[in-house]
Amino acid sequence: MAAFFKSRHRWKRTSCFPILTRNLTGKYECDMVVIGGGSGGLACSKEAAVLGQKVAVLDYVEPSAKGTKWGLGGTCVNVGCIPKKLMHQAALLGTAVKDARKYGWKIKDPVSHDWETMAEAVQNHVRSLNWGHRVQLQDKKVKYLNVKGSLVDEHTVRGMTKSGKEFFLTAKNIVIATGGRPKYPTHIPGAMEHGITSDDIFWLKEAPGKTLVVGASYVALECAGFLTGIGQDTTVMVRSIALRGFDQQMAGLVTDYMQAYGTRFAWGCVPQRVDKLPSGALQVTWANTHTGREEMDSFDSVLWAMGRAPETKALGLDKVGVELNRDTGKIVVGADESTSVSSIYAFGDIGEGRPELTPTAIKAGRLLARRLAGQSTQLMNYDNVATTVFTPLEYGCVGLSEEEAVGRYGQDSIEVYHAFYKPLEFTVAERDASQCYIKVVCERGGEQRILGLHFTGPNAGEVTQGFAMGLRCGATLSHLKETVGIHPTCAEELTKVSITKRSGLDATTTGC
Amino acid sequence: MSLYEEVKVHGYEEFCKAVSDRKGKDIFAYFSGDKDADGNSWCPDCVKAEPIVRGEISHLPEGSVFIYCQVGQRDYWKNPNNDFKKTLKLSGVPTLLRYGTPQKLVEEECFKANLVRMMFTED
């Protein structure tokens, strides 16, 4: 950036491209300016550039309340999917080490975990991804600006550097892919001063110690899960239900496993205040809605995981007339990711009603780039998107939850096939498989099309991915049952489902 | 009146010494296959990349260090257990890297002057 600014003295409406070239549109400096350099923004801008568009990406990370900041790549790369999965793996390895003894490995007790070693390795990998994205943008001739972007009008973006310098960029189209940030419960005294969020957890210099995770989102459960796995005393405080929006029977299996695994759960509890004790520990006071009493305990860390809010405040959207959803604050978008302003598009986590997932943001971004370059009319298909919750017992799913299927089709029109199974690897390790379970929700009549598929067990993400293709192809129950399983695996149990919930029969599998 | 210091080393030990002698400095390192008496390297990509990297050298930050490191003969390099591969985790030559950071350009990436300039000029 320094070299880029050295030769300019005054900044008003001026091209950010040192070489003056006539661009495709003639009157705008860029064909596309993307605000947000995360999963969606990067995919969109790179695709557009490859298709010959003149593109600029503005990425800026507002430091968290605790001061944590990170490089190019957005939430997924820096404070989401990537570090999460690596720390989840660290925790799984801890369990594996214990299992290993049963398999004959001579491993001395006690086995301990060093946060600093894990954190440094994870952070180094994240930094290599920041660099990889930087190289890709440069290589594909996408102009990258580490500045805070906002809208001036429907074709003009303002960039503000860290040092407060401002400049303007005009574009035929503006794409907003700024994503979201964790919410702080600002109404709880001490929450912001003393608590951290997922923005901070992966960048801590030391282990968080005895931790209270407030919330029961997948972020809360995944964090609590790996913290427990690496040996931190962890409690999850849940106001009402866990994994809202997910199949609730499956959510129960996930949390049951976590409780058996060592995570404490404070159900029906609502935090009221956080105070710092002279020792440095945090005292949390909460209301227990079951007992009606006020309770308190002290923790080393408090992690707020109560949901995420869209990054729209500083964008100047109201000034330009971009419509937001009144409840969520997200941008109202059409099926083609358009907003209420014709030259402005929005997608990824910032879009109202969109899944908050990296793969959908990437795909939607690429399709948008193709449409804007006039190369395609294909819209993003958001149906039957598979996901996995990487809790200690992983949960993979694609399609509708049982509740959604009942709501849409009626109880009498659906058939639910299910089975409890035991992963072979658990046998020698003497591990409890009570929550390892499969559920296939189908239409009851006709071809019995599969509406939803749910799996708890090891490697749930790997297991579910292939079946997602089946749903994309309109798989029916017969397709599933005619598929020969791979033996011995957990995934094969999906091809063997036969007991229905309706029959009331015991759904435990019996082995070969 | 150069802004940076150029250090020429040969082999892993010389490289490590050059680095440890300059703790706290911004160190850029370019790894190339050995040159023969006529100044030609056995590594064709290194031959191609060197003028491109040197072409951007004026963009190095003030006070930084540029280590030009010849890694060894072809046989030494082909051995997967050589120190550069095992300890420094180099995967190929030429490699241009910023020591202590994940910033790295490998093989054909070194042919791209804009990438080299980006590494020298950005944080």
XYZ file of C-alpha atoms in Angstrom:
635
model
C 0.000 0.000 0.000
C 2.807 2.419 0.874
C 4.282 2.388 -2.625
C 0.833 2.857 -4.074
C 0.165 6.066 -2.156
C 3.643 7.608 -2.390
C 3.084 9.093 -5.829
C -0.270 10.706 -5.115
C -0.559 13.968 -3.235
C -4.254 14.747 -3.304
C -7.051 12.228 -3.412
C -10.409 13.052 -4.841
C -12.104 11.317 -7.746
C -9.130 9.606 -9.260
C -8.400 6.232 -10.693
C -6.808 3.728 -8.371
C -5.188 1.983 -11.307
C -1.705 3.375 -12.000
C -1.999 2.492 -15.687
C -4.769 4.405 -17.397
C -6.614 1.980 -19.605
C -9.988 2.325 -21.192
C -12.234 -0.053 -19.324
C -15.154 -1.964 -20.747
C -17.874 0.401 -19.580
C -16.188 3.613 -20.615
C -17.465 5.831 -17.857
C -16.645 3.808 -14.683
C -13.174 3.085 -13.347
C -14.079 -0.524 -12.570
C -16.598 -3.007 -13.872
C -17.067 -4.356 -10.362
C -16.098 -3.309 -6.884
C -16.540 -5.949 -4.206
C -16.771 -4.877 -0.596
C -15.647 -7.786 1.557
C -12.736 -10.144 0.995
C -14.128 -13.300 2.515
C -15.217 -16.599 1.012
C -17.851 -14.929 -1.162
C -16.099 -11.704 -2.073
C -12.875 -13.412 -3.140
C -14.618 -16.072 -5.224
C -16.751 -13.456 -6.976
C -13.917 -11.067 -7.693
C -11.524 -13.741 -8.954
C -14.160 -15.209 -11.260
C -15.057 -11.784 -12.613
C -11.409 -10.962 -13.285
C -10.844 -14.258 -15.071
C -13.813 -13.376 -17.279
C -12.117 -10.128 -18.256
C -13.791 -7.697 -15.872
C -11.864 -4.891 -14.175
C -12.369 -5.714 -10.499
C -11.366 -4.259 -7.163
C -11.826 -5.906 -3.778
C -11.961 -3.891 -0.585
C -11.293 -5.944 2.544
C -11.052 -4.531 6.016
C -11.200 -6.129 9.426
C -12.565 -3.986 12.210
C -10.714 -5.293 15.270
C -12.862 -7.200 17.768
C -13.740 -5.607 21.094
C -10.710 -7.390 22.496
C -8.529 -6.017 19.698
C -8.152 -9.195 17.655
C -7.659 -8.675 13.943
C -6.651 -10.787 10.976
C -5.687 -10.813 7.315
C -7.351 -11.387 3.967
C -9.839 -14.219 3.611
C -12.788 -13.382 5.803
C -14.394 -15.278 8.648
C -13.974 -18.809 7.302
C -10.228 -18.606 6.855
C -9.393 -16.552 9.944
C -11.969 -17.014 12.680
C -14.312 -19.699 11.425
C -14.270 -22.969 9.520
C -10.510 -23.385 9.170
C -9.191 -22.757 12.682
C -12.341 -24.400 14.067
C -11.794 -27.639 12.184
C -8.116 -27.719 13.103
C -8.860 -27.259 16.807
C -11.647 -29.825 16.562
C -9.053 -32.178 15.105
C -6.707 -31.390 17.985
C -9.442 -32.422 20.387
C -10.292 -35.595 18.448
C -6.628 -36.578 18.531
C -6.742 -36.306 22.314
C -9.553 -38.839 22.373
C -7.734 -40.993 19.840
C -4.639 -41.059 22.030
C -6.730 -42.450 24.862
C -8.351 -45.021 22.543
C -4.908 -45.953 21.281
C -3.995 -47.687 24.512
C -6.799 -50.202 23.964
C -5.334 -50.878 20.545
C -1.986 -51.753 22.070
C -0.133 -48.457 22.035
C 1.991 -47.851 25.111
C 1.307 -44.225 25.941
C 2.286 -42.805 29.312
C -0.263 -41.104 31.566
C -1.091 -38.299 31.838
C -1.436 -37.037 28.309
C -1.555 -33.252 28.312
C -2.210 -30.580 25.721
C -0.247 -27.410 25.057
C -2.404 -24.554 23.765
C 0.531 -22.483 22.542
C 1.810 -25.250 20.254
C -1.653 -25.801 18.755
C -2.454 -22.113 18.414
C 0.827 -21.309 16.711
C 0.430 -24.149 14.215
C -3.160 -23.158 13.454
C -2.296 -19.484 13.137
C 0.627 -20.221 10.826
C -1.662 -22.181 8.559
C -4.200 -19.350 8.559
C -1.453 -16.875 7.668
C -0.380 -19.063 4.769
C -3.968 -18.952 3.523
C -4.018 -15.138 3.858
C -0.894 -15.083 1.682
C -2.319 -17.609 -0.787
C -5.379 -15.424 -1.345
C -3.170 -12.361 -1.740
C -1.101 -14.092 -4.418
C -4.219 -15.294 -6.228
C -5.764 -11.823 -6.333
C -2.547 -10.330 -7.661
C -2.103 -13.129 -10.163
C -5.645 -12.776 -11.500
C -5.228 -8.995 -11.683
C -7.827 -8.169 -9.044
C -7.020 -4.851 -7.394
C -6.879 -5.468 -3.662
C -7.285 -2.633 -1.213
C -7.020 -3.150 2.518
C -9.446 -0.342 3.227
C -12.861 0.096 4.793
C -15.415 0.407 2.021
C -18.741 2.206 2.099
C -21.301 3.390 -0.429
C -21.537 6.957 -1.659
C -24.061 6.401 -4.426
C -25.174 3.532 -6.624
C -21.946 3.581 -8.610
C -19.459 5.016 -6.165
C -17.605 3.409 -3.297
C -15.569 5.274 -0.722
C -12.434 3.666 0.676
C -10.994 4.709 4.012
C -7.463 3.647 4.915
C -6.262 2.799 8.431
C -4.630 6.237 8.616
C -7.858 7.994 7.725
C -7.124 8.851 4.081
C -10.135 8.581 1.838
C -10.547 7.984 -1.883
C -13.342 7.119 -4.293
C -13.883 4.397 -6.824
C -16.623 4.250 -9.449
C -18.000 0.973 -10.729
C -20.645 -0.315 -13.065
C -21.673 -2.789 -10.343
C -21.069 -2.883 -6.616
C -21.147 -6.217 -4.793
C -21.563 -6.368 -1.040
C -20.154 -9.458 0.649
C -19.253 -8.153 4.059
C -20.621 -11.088 6.024
C -21.256 -10.893 9.741
C -19.612 -10.642 13.153
C -20.455 -12.254 16.482
C -23.077 -10.483 18.547
C -22.228 -9.147 21.986
C -25.062 -9.066 24.528
C -24.647 -5.365 25.172
C -27.507 -5.390 27.675
C -25.477 -7.580 30.069
C -23.173 -5.475 32.260
C -19.556 -6.527 31.826
C -20.240 -8.573 28.694
C -18.148 -6.527 26.322
C -15.344 -5.608 28.712
C -14.741 -9.106 30.021
C -16.050 -11.579 27.453
C -14.640 -12.823 24.166
C -16.238 -14.229 21.018
C -15.290 -16.626 18.240
C -13.361 -13.664 16.767
C -10.914 -14.035 19.639
C -10.825 -17.695 20.689
C -8.586 -18.899 17.854
C -6.062 -16.108 18.418
C -5.662 -16.353 22.187
C -2.059 -16.478 23.353
C -2.923 -18.781 26.241
C -5.490 -21.471 26.883
C -8.814 -19.947 27.933
C -8.957 -22.104 31.082
C -12.270 -22.698 32.805
C -14.673 -21.366 30.193
C -18.328 -20.459 30.087
C -19.737 -20.606 26.561
C -23.000 -18.700 26.363
C -25.272 -19.811 23.556
C -26.233 -23.073 21.906
C -25.557 -22.311 18.274
C -23.244 -24.593 16.354
C -20.507 -22.040 17.061
C -21.113 -22.404 20.794
C -21.233 -26.191 20.709
C -18.244 -26.613 18.404
C -16.101 -24.294 20.537
C -17.249 -25.898 23.778
C -16.591 -29.270 22.195
C -12.976 -28.715 21.276
C -12.234 -26.836 24.478
C -13.483 -29.834 26.456
C -11.478 -32.136 24.220
C -8.206 -30.358 24.906
C -8.838 -30.421 28.625
C -10.474 -27.104 29.500
C -13.272 -27.159 32.097
C -16.155 -25.993 29.906
C -19.789 -25.126 30.560
C -22.401 -24.305 27.932
C -25.172 -21.973 29.075
C -28.361 -22.430 27.063
C -31.373 -20.155 27.310
C -33.861 -22.561 25.701
C -32.881 -25.021 22.955
C -29.693 -26.118 21.260
C -29.020 -25.831 17.515
C -32.125 -23.825 16.743
C -33.198 -24.485 13.172
C -31.602 -27.923 13.063
C -33.450 -31.214 13.525
C -34.090 -31.200 17.244
C -33.845 -34.947 17.786
C -30.367 -34.837 16.254
C -29.499 -31.755 18.311
C -30.391 -33.729 21.430
C -28.054 -36.552 20.459
C -25.250 -34.057 19.890
C -25.657 -32.420 23.295
C -26.200 -35.772 25.072
C -22.863 -36.939 23.696
C -21.171 -33.717 24.749
C -22.491 -34.108 28.291
C -21.249 -37.699 28.459
C -17.940 -36.484 26.999
C -17.423 -33.978 29.835
C -18.971 -30.672 28.802
C -21.275 -29.198 31.441
C -24.604 -27.790 30.362
C -26.579 -25.115 32.201
C -30.005 -25.513 30.623
C -32.586 -22.778 30.883
C -30.097 -20.272 32.251
C -29.745 -16.653 31.249
C -26.638 -14.623 32.188
C -27.264 -11.326 33.932
C -23.866 -9.827 34.664
C -20.148 -10.431 34.425
C -17.791 -8.971 37.013
C -14.034 -9.183 37.237
C -12.740 -10.476 40.552
C -9.515 -9.218 42.169
C -7.926 -12.567 41.244
C -8.553 -11.772 37.586
C -11.253 -14.426 37.254
C -14.677 -13.579 35.882
C -17.726 -13.950 38.061
C -20.881 -14.645 36.103
C -24.322 -14.247 37.651
C -27.265 -15.834 35.929
C -30.943 -16.580 36.319
C -31.907 -20.230 36.333
C -35.368 -20.247 34.747
C -36.095 -23.762 36.068
C -35.467 -23.060 39.731
C -36.290 -19.367 39.550
C -33.088 -18.661 41.441
C -30.072 -16.535 40.780
C -26.809 -18.468 40.584
C -23.174 -17.582 40.109
C -19.798 -19.113 39.439
C -16.374 -17.920 38.418
C -14.598 -18.650 35.145
C -11.315 -17.771 33.486
C -13.043 -16.933 30.213
C -16.536 -16.168 28.986
C -17.224 -16.825 25.301
C -20.346 -15.219 23.830
C -21.781 -17.356 21.016
C -25.311 -16.087 20.823
C -25.585 -15.425 17.141
C -24.050 -13.242 14.469
C -25.069 -9.843 13.157
C -24.610 -8.592 9.590
C -21.823 -6.102 8.866
C -23.938 -3.315 7.447
C -23.726 -0.418 9.874
C -20.786 1.418 8.368
C -21.727 0.700 4.741
C -23.991 3.705 4.200
C -26.750 1.491 2.794
C -29.630 3.682 3.919
C -28.075 6.670 2.165
C -28.131 4.808 -1.114
C -31.500 3.183 -0.593
C -30.521 -0.476 -0.192
C -33.361 -2.208 1.600
C -32.600 -4.133 4.779
C -34.728 -6.692 6.606
C -36.094 -4.896 9.665
C -35.598 -7.820 12.069
C -32.253 -9.223 11.023
C -30.612 -6.125 9.541
C -29.506 -8.206 6.556
C -29.797 -7.027 2.978
C -32.986 -8.036 1.181
C -31.922 -9.905 -1.945
C -33.564 -11.434 -4.976
C -32.912 -14.875 -6.409
C -30.151 -13.306 -8.507
C -28.568 -11.647 -5.442
C -29.868 -8.249 -6.541
C -30.816 -5.588 -4.009
C -33.357 -2.778 -4.171
C -30.747 -0.709 -6.065
C -30.187 -1.962 -9.576
C -26.384 -1.681 -9.714
C -25.857 -3.133 -6.241
C -25.756 -6.849 -5.409
C -25.311 -8.674 -2.109
C -24.667 -12.284 -1.213
C -23.167 -14.586 1.381
C -23.939 -14.183 5.071
C -25.109 -10.600 4.460
C -28.066 -11.735 2.346
C -31.419 -12.176 4.073
C -32.554 -15.774 4.163
C -29.274 -17.153 2.845
C -27.413 -20.024 4.533
C -24.411 -18.742 6.474
C -21.984 -21.108 4.820
C -18.778 -20.751 2.844
C -19.568 -23.114 -0.046
C -22.881 -21.391 -0.853
C -21.188 -17.982 -0.717
C -18.434 -19.167 -3.048
C -20.798 -20.723 -5.541
C -23.243 -17.820 -5.448
C -20.335 -15.395 -5.906
C -19.015 -17.216 -8.961
C -22.443 -17.455 -10.577
C -23.050 -13.770 -9.900
C -19.733 -12.868 -11.522
C -20.665 -14.912 -14.579
C -24.071 -13.302 -14.836
C -22.661 -9.788 -14.464
C -20.044 -10.523 -17.118
C -22.881 -11.592 -19.385
C -21.595 -15.160 -19.583
C -24.476 -16.947 -17.929
C -28.013 -16.665 -16.627
C -27.729 -19.483 -14.095
C -29.014 -18.702 -10.614
C -27.705 -20.169 -7.371
C -29.637 -23.175 -6.083
C -29.834 -22.983 -2.309
C -31.848 -26.183 -1.862
C -30.519 -29.357 -0.292
C -27.267 -27.842 0.867
C -25.411 -30.334 3.046
C -23.754 -29.167 6.247
C -21.970 -30.668 9.217
C -21.705 -29.566 12.820
C -18.212 -30.408 14.054
C -19.038 -31.157 17.652
C -17.188 -33.988 19.448
C -19.809 -36.315 17.960
C -20.209 -34.826 14.498
C -23.606 -34.296 12.918
C -24.010 -34.243 9.160
C -27.249 -33.504 7.357
C -28.702 -32.664 3.984
C -32.261 -31.730 3.134
C -35.153 -31.215 5.532
C -35.251 -31.837 9.247
C -38.016 -34.155 10.427
C -39.929 -31.148 11.783
C -39.652 -29.296 8.469
C -40.839 -32.357 6.558
C -43.812 -32.801 8.890
C -44.604 -29.113 8.573
C -44.466 -29.170 4.786
C -46.031 -32.531 3.959
C -47.902 -33.623 7.084
C -47.013 -36.466 9.445
C -49.063 -38.993 7.461
C -47.313 -38.225 4.212
C -43.787 -38.893 5.372
C -41.943 -42.016 6.502
C -38.896 -41.814 8.750
C -36.390 -44.664 8.592
C -33.866 -44.782 11.373
C -31.165 -46.789 13.077
C -28.798 -46.639 16.007
C -25.465 -48.126 15.009
C -22.041 -48.670 16.530
C -18.889 -47.622 14.654
C -16.553 -50.629 14.519
C -13.682 -48.507 15.846
C -15.631 -47.850 19.054
C -15.756 -51.528 19.981
C -12.101 -52.126 20.822
C -11.857 -48.631 22.220
C -14.788 -49.446 24.523
C -16.502 -46.205 23.628
C -20.162 -45.501 24.145
C -22.022 -45.224 20.838
C -25.471 -44.460 22.251
C -25.792 -41.298 20.204
C -24.549 -42.721 16.892
C -27.685 -42.564 14.803
C -29.047 -42.286 11.293
C -32.346 -40.905 10.111
C -33.717 -40.821 6.554
C -36.880 -38.776 6.075
C -38.830 -39.774 2.940
C -42.110 -39.159 1.250
C -44.450 -41.922 2.339
C -46.121 -42.608 -1.004
C -45.021 -42.966 -4.592
C -41.332 -43.362 -5.180
C -40.545 -42.352 -1.585
C -38.233 -39.513 -2.550
C -35.689 -38.742 0.177
C -36.463 -35.382 1.763
C -33.768 -35.298 4.431
C -30.855 -37.367 5.648
C -29.241 -37.098 9.075
C -26.181 -38.770 10.547
C -24.356 -38.509 13.858
C -21.023 -40.239 14.092
C -17.331 -39.962 13.290
C -16.396 -38.174 10.051
C -19.976 -37.046 9.547
C -18.916 -34.472 6.965
C -17.141 -37.097 4.858
C -20.109 -39.459 5.183
C -22.751 -36.891 4.252
C -21.065 -35.292 1.230
C -21.718 -38.173 -1.166
C -25.331 -38.556 -0.102
C -25.865 -34.844 -0.832
C -25.267 -35.652 -4.497
C -27.957 -38.322 -4.195
C -30.469 -35.762 -3.001
C -29.434 -33.404 -5.809
C -30.317 -36.235 -8.222
C -33.717 -36.809 -6.620
C -32.734 -40.002 -4.801
C -35.532 -42.222 -3.546
C -35.569 -44.785 -0.774
C -35.103 -47.568 -3.361
C -31.984 -45.865 -4.719
C -30.619 -45.839 -1.190
C -31.530 -49.444 -0.442
C -30.236 -50.648 -3.804
C -26.860 -49.070 -3.108
C -24.401 -51.645 -1.862
C -22.641 -50.503 1.277
C -18.898 -50.317 1.753
C -17.893 -52.588 4.586
C -16.933 -52.002 7.323
C -17.909 -48.346 7.520
C -20.414 -46.162 9.352
C -21.707 -44.757 6.061
C -22.934 -48.169 4.910
C -25.541 -48.124 7.677
C -27.367 -45.508 5.606
C -27.862 -48.043 2.828
C -29.249 -50.564 5.315
C -32.048 -48.542 6.954
C -35.294 -50.457 7.186
C -36.986 -49.782 10.542
C -39.497 -46.951 10.479
C -40.348 -44.706 13.383
C -43.963 -45.454 12.657
C -43.477 -49.179 13.376
C -42.230 -48.480 16.890
C -39.716 -51.308 16.527
C -36.282 -51.244 18.104
C -33.968 -49.366 15.778
C -30.645 -50.745 16.999
C -28.627 -52.461 14.272
C -27.257 -55.914 14.900
C -24.056 -56.017 12.858
C -23.213 -58.101 9.774
C 23.510 3.828 -1.538
C 21.368 0.731 -1.352
C 18.367 0.455 0.913
C 18.973 -3.197 1.582
C 21.868 -5.543 2.348
C 22.630 -8.371 -0.080
C 24.283 -11.483 1.344
C 25.497 -14.335 -0.836
C 25.631 -17.777 0.810
C 26.183 -21.327 -0.257
C 24.553 -24.260 1.521
C 22.297 -24.679 4.516
C 24.755 -23.868 7.294
C 25.880 -20.612 5.706
C 22.240 -19.694 5.207
C 21.368 -20.315 8.853
C 24.355 -18.290 10.016
C 23.432 -15.376 7.763
C 19.935 -15.396 9.270
C 20.982 -15.722 12.906
C 23.527 -12.909 12.466
C 20.680 -10.593 11.473
C 18.015 -11.210 14.067
C 15.125 -8.775 14.052
C 15.653 -7.773 10.422
C 13.209 -8.193 7.527
C 14.927 -11.019 5.630
C 14.099 -12.014 2.057
C 15.750 -15.171 0.763
C 16.103 -16.410 -2.809
C 17.082 -20.058 -3.200
C 18.646 -21.234 -6.424
C 20.423 -24.296 -7.735
C 24.223 -23.941 -7.737
C 25.853 -22.104 -10.574
C 28.838 -23.629 -12.336
C 32.135 -21.885 -13.086
C 30.540 -20.135 -16.054
C 27.749 -18.781 -13.874
C 25.020 -21.114 -15.197
C 22.709 -22.953 -12.827
C 21.634 -26.572 -13.318
C 18.099 -25.403 -12.569
C 16.505 -23.905 -15.714
C 13.680 -22.243 -13.791
C 16.243 -20.533 -11.556
C 17.997 -19.196 -14.638
C 14.704 -17.788 -15.871
C 13.580 -16.335 -12.537
C 16.769 -14.650 -11.383
C 16.699 -11.613 -13.703
C 13.021 -11.129 -12.887
C 13.646 -11.193 -9.132
C 16.698 -8.940 -9.499
C 14.589 -6.627 -11.657
C 12.334 -5.903 -8.678
C 15.110 -5.686 -6.097
C 14.996 -1.901 -5.965
C 11.579 -2.256 -4.329
C 12.953 -4.003 -1.240
C 12.099 -2.159 1.960
C 14.720 0.029 3.569
C 16.894 -1.834 6.046
C 15.901 -5.251 4.780
C 18.207 -8.120 3.916
C 18.312 -10.056 0.634
C 20.014 -13.436 0.997
C 20.987 -15.069 -2.290
C 21.408 -18.727 -1.402
C 22.793 -21.418 -3.668
C 21.371 -24.649 -2.307
C 23.806 -27.152 -3.819
C 24.238 -29.476 -6.765
C 21.346 -31.198 -8.496
C 21.895 -34.532 -6.694
C 21.887 -32.874 -3.293
C 18.681 -31.061 -4.160
C 16.918 -34.181 -5.492
C 17.431 -35.943 -2.173
C 14.136 -35.429 -0.276
C 15.976 -35.418 3.048
C 18.221 -32.440 2.405
C 18.134 -29.732 5.068
C 16.382 -27.177 2.893
C 13.501 -29.537 2.240
C 13.332 -31.082 5.696
C 13.860 -28.107 7.944
C 13.040 -25.057 5.854
C 10.228 -26.952 4.116
C 11.225 -25.789 0.655
C 9.410 -27.703 -2.059
C 11.268 -26.483 -5.124
C 13.797 -24.112 -6.597
C 13.666 -21.294 -7.240
C 11.924 -20.190 -4.055
C 11.664 -16.609 -2.896
C 10.516 -16.179 0.670
C 10.240 -13.698 3.484
C 11.854 -15.377 6.462
C 9.640 -16.021 9.469
C 6.430 -15.347 7.544
C 4.251 -17.542 5.328
C 5.077 -15.272 2.357
C 6.582 -17.450 -0.312
C 6.780 -17.643 -4.106
C 7.706 -20.986 -5.577
C 8.967 -21.917 -9.048
C 6.766 -20.352 -11.765
C 5.435 -17.822 -9.273
C 8.944 -16.322 -9.334
C 8.542 -15.599 -13.055
C 5.867 -13.051 -12.286
C 7.399 -9.671 -11.643
C 4.166 -8.315 -10.174
C 4.130 -11.055 -7.514
C 7.769 -10.426 -6.641
C 7.112 -6.717 -6.393
C 4.038 -7.388 -4.242
C 6.107 -9.412 -1.771
C 8.777 -6.712 -1.589
C 6.379 -3.802 -1.163
C 3.435 -5.017 0.908
C 3.322 -5.883 4.592
